[in-house]
PDB file of C-alpha atoms in Angstrom:
ATOM      1  CA  UNK A   1     -13.964   8.910  10.646  1.00  0.00           C
ATOM      2  CA  UNK A   2     -11.694   5.877  10.717  1.00  0.00           C
ATOM      3  CA  UNK A   3     -12.391   2.750   8.712  1.00  0.00           C
ATOM      4  CA  UNK A   4     -12.535  -0.613  10.462  1.00  0.00           C
ATOM      5  CA  UNK A   5     -10.332  -3.195   8.886  1.00  0.00           C
ATOM      6  CA  UNK A   6     -12.485  -6.335   8.731  1.00  0.00           C
ATOM      7  CA  UNK A   7     -11.076  -9.847   8.883  1.00  0.00           C
ATOM      8  CA  UNK A   8     -10.768 -11.556   5.511  1.00  0.00           C
ATOM      9  CA  UNK A   9     -13.710 -13.837   6.312  1.00  0.00           C
ATOM     10  CA  UNK A  10     -15.924 -10.795   7.191  1.00  0.00           C
ATOM     11  CA  UNK A  11     -15.343  -8.986   3.860  1.00  0.00           C
ATOM     12  CA  UNK A  12     -17.958  -9.801   1.247  1.00  0.00           C
ATOM     13  CA  UNK A  13     -16.551 -11.886  -1.642  1.00  0.00           C
ATOM     14  CA  UNK A  14     -17.401  -9.274  -4.291  1.00  0.00           C
ATOM     15  CA  UNK A  15     -15.300  -6.748  -2.368  1.00  0.00           C
ATOM     16  CA  UNK A  16     -12.416  -9.149  -1.696  1.00  0.00           C
ATOM     17  CA  UNK A  17     -11.922  -9.863  -5.382  1.00  0.00           C
ATOM     18  CA  UNK A  18     -12.590  -6.394  -6.784  1.00  0.00           C
ATOM     19  CA  UNK A  19      -9.264  -5.320  -8.483  1.00  0.00           C
ATOM     20  CA  UNK A  20      -9.873  -1.628  -8.051  1.00  0.00           C
ATOM     21  CA  UNK A  21     -10.397  -2.058  -4.327  1.00  0.00           C
ATOM     22  CA  UNK A  22      -7.316  -4.302  -4.007  1.00  0.00           C
ATOM     23  CA  UNK A  23      -5.241  -1.730  -5.858  1.00  0.00           C
ATOM     24  CA  UNK A  24      -6.551   1.098  -3.647  1.00  0.00           C
ATOM     25  CA  UNK A  25      -5.899  -0.794  -0.444  1.00  0.00           C
ATOM     26  CA  UNK A  26      -2.415  -1.745  -1.602  1.00  0.00           C
ATOM     27  CA  UNK A  27      -1.654   1.799  -2.683  1.00  0.00           C
ATOM     28  CA  UNK A  28      -2.764   3.116   0.683  1.00  0.00           C
ATOM     29  CA  UNK A  29      -0.534   0.597   2.454  1.00  0.00           C
ATOM     30  CA  UNK A  30       2.393   1.507   0.171  1.00  0.00           C
ATOM     31  CA  UNK A  31       1.779   5.222   0.813  1.00  0.00           C
ATOM     32  CA  UNK A  32       1.768   4.672   4.582  1.00  0.00           C
ATOM     33  CA  UNK A  33       5.019   2.688   4.438  1.00  0.00           C
ATOM     34  CA  UNK A  34       6.832   5.196   2.235  1.00  0.00           C
ATOM     35  CA  UNK A  35       5.546   8.298   4.074  1.00  0.00           C
ATOM     36  CA  UNK A  36       6.494   6.881   7.456  1.00  0.00           C
ATOM     37  CA  UNK A  37      10.005   5.899   6.276  1.00  0.00           C
ATOM     38  CA  UNK A  38      10.614   9.324   4.733  1.00  0.00           C
ATOM     39  CA  UNK A  39       9.176  11.171   7.771  1.00  0.00           C
ATOM     40  CA  UNK A  40      11.674   9.389   9.966  1.00  0.00           C
ATOM     41  CA  UNK A  41      14.406  11.017   7.822  1.00  0.00           C
ATOM     42  CA  UNK A  42      12.683  14.429   7.965  1.00  0.00           C
ATOM     43  CA  UNK A  43      11.620  14.088   4.306  1.00  0.00           C
ATOM     44  CA  UNK A  44       8.500  13.823   2.238  1.00  0.00           C
ATOM     45  CA  UNK A  45       7.678  12.160  -1.173  1.00  0.00           C
ATOM     46  CA  UNK A  46       8.013  15.451  -2.949  1.00  0.00           C
ATOM     47  CA  UNK A  47      11.431  16.032  -1.404  1.00  0.00           C
ATOM     48  CA  UNK A  48      12.463  12.664  -2.760  1.00  0.00           C
ATOM     49  CA  UNK A  49      11.077  13.378  -6.200  1.00  0.00           C
ATOM     50  CA  UNK A  50      12.913  16.665  -6.497  1.00  0.00           C
ATOM     51  CA  UNK A  51      16.228  15.187  -5.283  1.00  0.00           C
ATOM     52  CA  UNK A  52      15.996  12.219  -7.681  1.00  0.00           C
ATOM     53  CA  UNK A  53      15.228  14.515 -10.598  1.00  0.00           C
ATOM     54  CA  UNK A  54      18.175  16.793  -9.800  1.00  0.00           C
ATOM     55  CA  UNK A  55      20.435  13.738  -9.332  1.00  0.00           C
ATOM     56  CA  UNK A  56      19.434  12.046 -12.581  1.00  0.00           C
ATOM     57  CA  UNK A  57      18.973  15.045 -14.872  1.00  0.00           C
ATOM     58  CA  UNK A  58      21.121  17.739 -13.310  1.00  0.00           C
ATOM     59  CA  UNK A  59      20.392  21.287 -12.258  1.00  0.00           C
ATOM     60  CA  UNK A  60      17.050  22.747 -13.372  1.00  0.00           C
ATOM     61  CA  UNK A  61      14.963  25.818 -13.298  1.00  0.00           C
ATOM     62  CA  UNK A  62      11.926  25.680 -11.026  1.00  0.00           C
ATOM     63  CA  UNK A  63       9.699  25.354 -14.117  1.00  0.00           C
ATOM     64  CA  UNK A  64      11.765  22.494 -15.493  1.00  0.00           C
ATOM     65  CA  UNK A  65      11.843  20.743 -12.119  1.00  0.00           C
ATOM     66  CA  UNK A  66       8.082  21.090 -11.896  1.00  0.00           C
ATOM     67  CA  UNK A  67       7.665  19.519 -15.323  1.00  0.00           C
ATOM     68  CA  UNK A  68      10.082  16.673 -14.515  1.00  0.00           C
ATOM     69  CA  UNK A  69       8.460  15.793 -11.191  1.00  0.00           C
ATOM     70  CA  UNK A  70       4.827  16.584 -11.800  1.00  0.00           C
ATOM     71  CA  UNK A  71       4.840  18.843  -8.671  1.00  0.00           C
ATOM     72  CA  UNK A  72       2.740  22.043  -9.214  1.00  0.00           C
ATOM     73  CA  UNK A  73       4.992  25.105  -9.392  1.00  0.00           C
ATOM     74  CA  UNK A  74       3.204  26.696  -6.398  1.00  0.00           C
ATOM     75  CA  UNK A  75       3.867  23.549  -4.274  1.00  0.00           C
ATOM     76  CA  UNK A  76       7.407  23.196  -5.575  1.00  0.00           C
ATOM     77  CA  UNK A  77       8.429  26.578  -4.109  1.00  0.00           C
ATOM     78  CA  UNK A  78       7.867  25.267  -0.558  1.00  0.00           C
ATOM     79  CA  UNK A  79       9.575  21.970  -1.357  1.00  0.00           C
ATOM     80  CA  UNK A  80      12.609  23.837  -2.688  1.00  0.00           C
ATOM     81  CA  UNK A  81      12.563  26.187   0.328  1.00  0.00           C
ATOM     82  CA  UNK A  82      12.570  23.190   2.732  1.00  0.00           C
ATOM     83  CA  UNK A  83      15.343  21.444   0.849  1.00  0.00           C
ATOM     84  CA  UNK A  84      17.442  24.626   0.683  1.00  0.00           C
ATOM     85  CA  UNK A  85      16.931  25.226   4.388  1.00  0.00           C
ATOM     86  CA  UNK A  86      18.243  21.701   5.079  1.00  0.00           C
ATOM     87  CA  UNK A  87      21.279  22.338   2.742  1.00  0.00           C
ATOM     88  CA  UNK A  88      20.143  19.670   0.224  1.00  0.00           C
ATOM     89  CA  UNK A  89      19.803  22.039  -2.752  1.00  0.00           C
ATOM     90  CA  UNK A  90      21.069  25.449  -3.724  1.00  0.00           C
ATOM     91  CA  UNK A  91      19.019  28.097  -5.547  1.00  0.00           C
ATOM     92  CA  UNK A  92      21.147  30.451  -7.640  1.00  0.00           C
ATOM     93  CA  UNK A  93      20.226  32.974 -10.394  1.00  0.00           C
ATOM     94  CA  UNK A  94      20.278  31.552 -13.908  1.00  0.00           C
ATOM     95  CA  UNK A  95      23.327  33.207 -15.603  1.00  0.00           C
ATOM     96  CA  UNK A  96      21.305  33.322 -18.915  1.00  0.00           C
ATOM     97  CA  UNK A  97      18.181  34.780 -17.396  1.00  0.00           C
ATOM     98  CA  UNK A  98      18.498  36.538 -14.003  1.00  0.00           C
ATOM     99  CA  UNK A  99      14.701  36.382 -13.531  1.00  0.00           C
ATOM    100  CA  UNK A 100      14.903  32.560 -13.135  1.00  0.00           C
ATOM    101  CA  UNK A 101      16.576  30.449 -10.474  1.00  0.00           C
ATOM    102  CA  UNK A 102      18.540  27.270 -11.086  1.00  0.00           C
ATOM    103  CA  UNK A 103      18.207  24.536  -8.508  1.00  0.00           C
ATOM    104  CA  UNK A 104      21.213  22.350  -7.931  1.00  0.00           C
ATOM    105  CA  UNK A 105      21.661  19.270  -5.736  1.00  0.00           C
ATOM    106  CA  UNK A 106      24.393  19.726  -3.088  1.00  0.00           C
ATOM    107  CA  UNK A 107      26.863  17.093  -1.812  1.00  0.00           C
ATOM    108  CA  UNK A 108      24.794  16.998   1.396  1.00  0.00           C
ATOM    109  CA  UNK A 109      21.650  16.553  -0.669  1.00  0.00           C
ATOM    110  CA  UNK A 110      23.255  13.666  -2.610  1.00  0.00           C
ATOM    111  CA  UNK A 111      24.160  11.986   0.689  1.00  0.00           C
ATOM    112  CA  UNK A 112      20.591  12.547   1.996  1.00  0.00           C
ATOM    113  CA  UNK A 113      19.183  11.103  -1.258  1.00  0.00           C
ATOM    114  CA  UNK A 114      21.352   7.968  -0.802  1.00  0.00           C
ATOM    115  CA  UNK A 115      19.804   7.473   2.653  1.00  0.00           C
ATOM    116  CA  UNK A 116      16.302   8.060   1.289  1.00  0.00           C
ATOM    117  CA  UNK A 117      16.976   5.460  -1.433  1.00  0.00           C
ATOM    118  CA  UNK A 118      17.804   2.942   1.299  1.00  0.00           C
ATOM    119  CA  UNK A 119      14.609   3.870   3.223  1.00  0.00           C
ATOM    120  CA  UNK A 120      12.536   3.419   0.119  1.00  0.00           C
ATOM    121  CA  UNK A 121      14.200   0.117  -0.689  1.00  0.00           C
ATOM    122  CA  UNK A 122      13.229  -1.057   2.913  1.00  0.00           C
ATOM    123  CA  UNK A 123       9.629   0.075   2.358  1.00  0.00           C
ATOM    124  CA  UNK A 124       9.482  -1.707  -0.993  1.00  0.00           C
ATOM    125  CA  UNK A 125      10.835  -4.861   0.615  1.00  0.00           C
ATOM    126  CA  UNK A 126       8.233  -4.702   3.394  1.00  0.00           C
ATOM    127  CA  UNK A 127       5.424  -4.088   0.876  1.00  0.00           C
ATOM    128  CA  UNK A 128       6.504  -6.755  -1.590  1.00  0.00           C
ATOM    129  CA  UNK A 129       7.855  -9.253   0.964  1.00  0.00           C
ATOM    130  CA  UNK A 130       5.198 -11.951   0.298  1.00  0.00           C
ATOM    131  CA  UNK A 131       6.084 -12.060  -3.358  1.00  0.00           C
ATOM    132  CA  UNK A 132       8.899 -13.871  -5.074  1.00  0.00           C
ATOM    133  CA  UNK A 133      11.365 -11.889  -7.237  1.00  0.00           C
ATOM    134  CA  UNK A 134       9.562 -13.077 -10.403  1.00  0.00           C
ATOM    135  CA  UNK A 135       6.151 -12.139  -8.951  1.00  0.00           C
ATOM    136  CA  UNK A 136       7.488  -8.697  -8.034  1.00  0.00           C
ATOM    137  CA  UNK A 137       8.704  -8.136 -11.580  1.00  0.00           C
ATOM    138  CA  UNK A 138       5.456  -9.395 -13.016  1.00  0.00           C
ATOM    139  CA  UNK A 139       3.357  -7.141 -10.752  1.00  0.00           C
ATOM    140  CA  UNK A 140       5.494  -4.147 -11.592  1.00  0.00           C
ATOM    141  CA  UNK A 141       5.164  -4.767 -15.308  1.00  0.00           C
ATOM    142  CA  UNK A 142       1.412  -5.279 -15.041  1.00  0.00           C
ATOM    143  CA  UNK A 143       0.965  -2.071 -13.090  1.00  0.00           C
ATOM    144  CA  UNK A 144       3.025  -0.222 -15.681  1.00  0.00           C
ATOM    145  CA  UNK A 145       0.775  -1.553 -18.403  1.00  0.00           C
ATOM    146  CA  UNK A 146      -2.328  -0.332 -16.557  1.00  0.00           C
ATOM    147  CA  UNK A 147      -0.851   3.078 -16.107  1.00  0.00           C
ATOM    148  CA  UNK A 148       0.454   3.379 -19.711  1.00  0.00           C
ATOM    149  CA  UNK A 149      -2.860   2.796 -21.434  1.00  0.00           C
TER     150      UNK A 149
END
């Protein structure tokens, strides 16, 4: 079932001004923009999260990478497999515990991440385009406050 997008004048006032609805609609729009941009680069949001974590915090066990990114371990295995198949990460045995693997970002993965950063910056610009720089900063800080409570 697809949802009809009513014109602004057709939407009842109580719905138009409901913050939870506005947040949900904006989140859905953001998700579409980000997902489409990443898909054009043969990537998904979880790929990006794993690559960013490895870039910022260095090599990690699968368990550590799961904790860092919030990706369930069972889902992370397929993410790592996909990234390894594309040459973006390497999976090697942990020298201190051969039962574990260490995941490392490759040079190719770092270059891919740089491209994904550009794609996400474009998506953010499209999403936030109507806002001034100051409004963007204010919106981001307000959203962080809502999430941190």
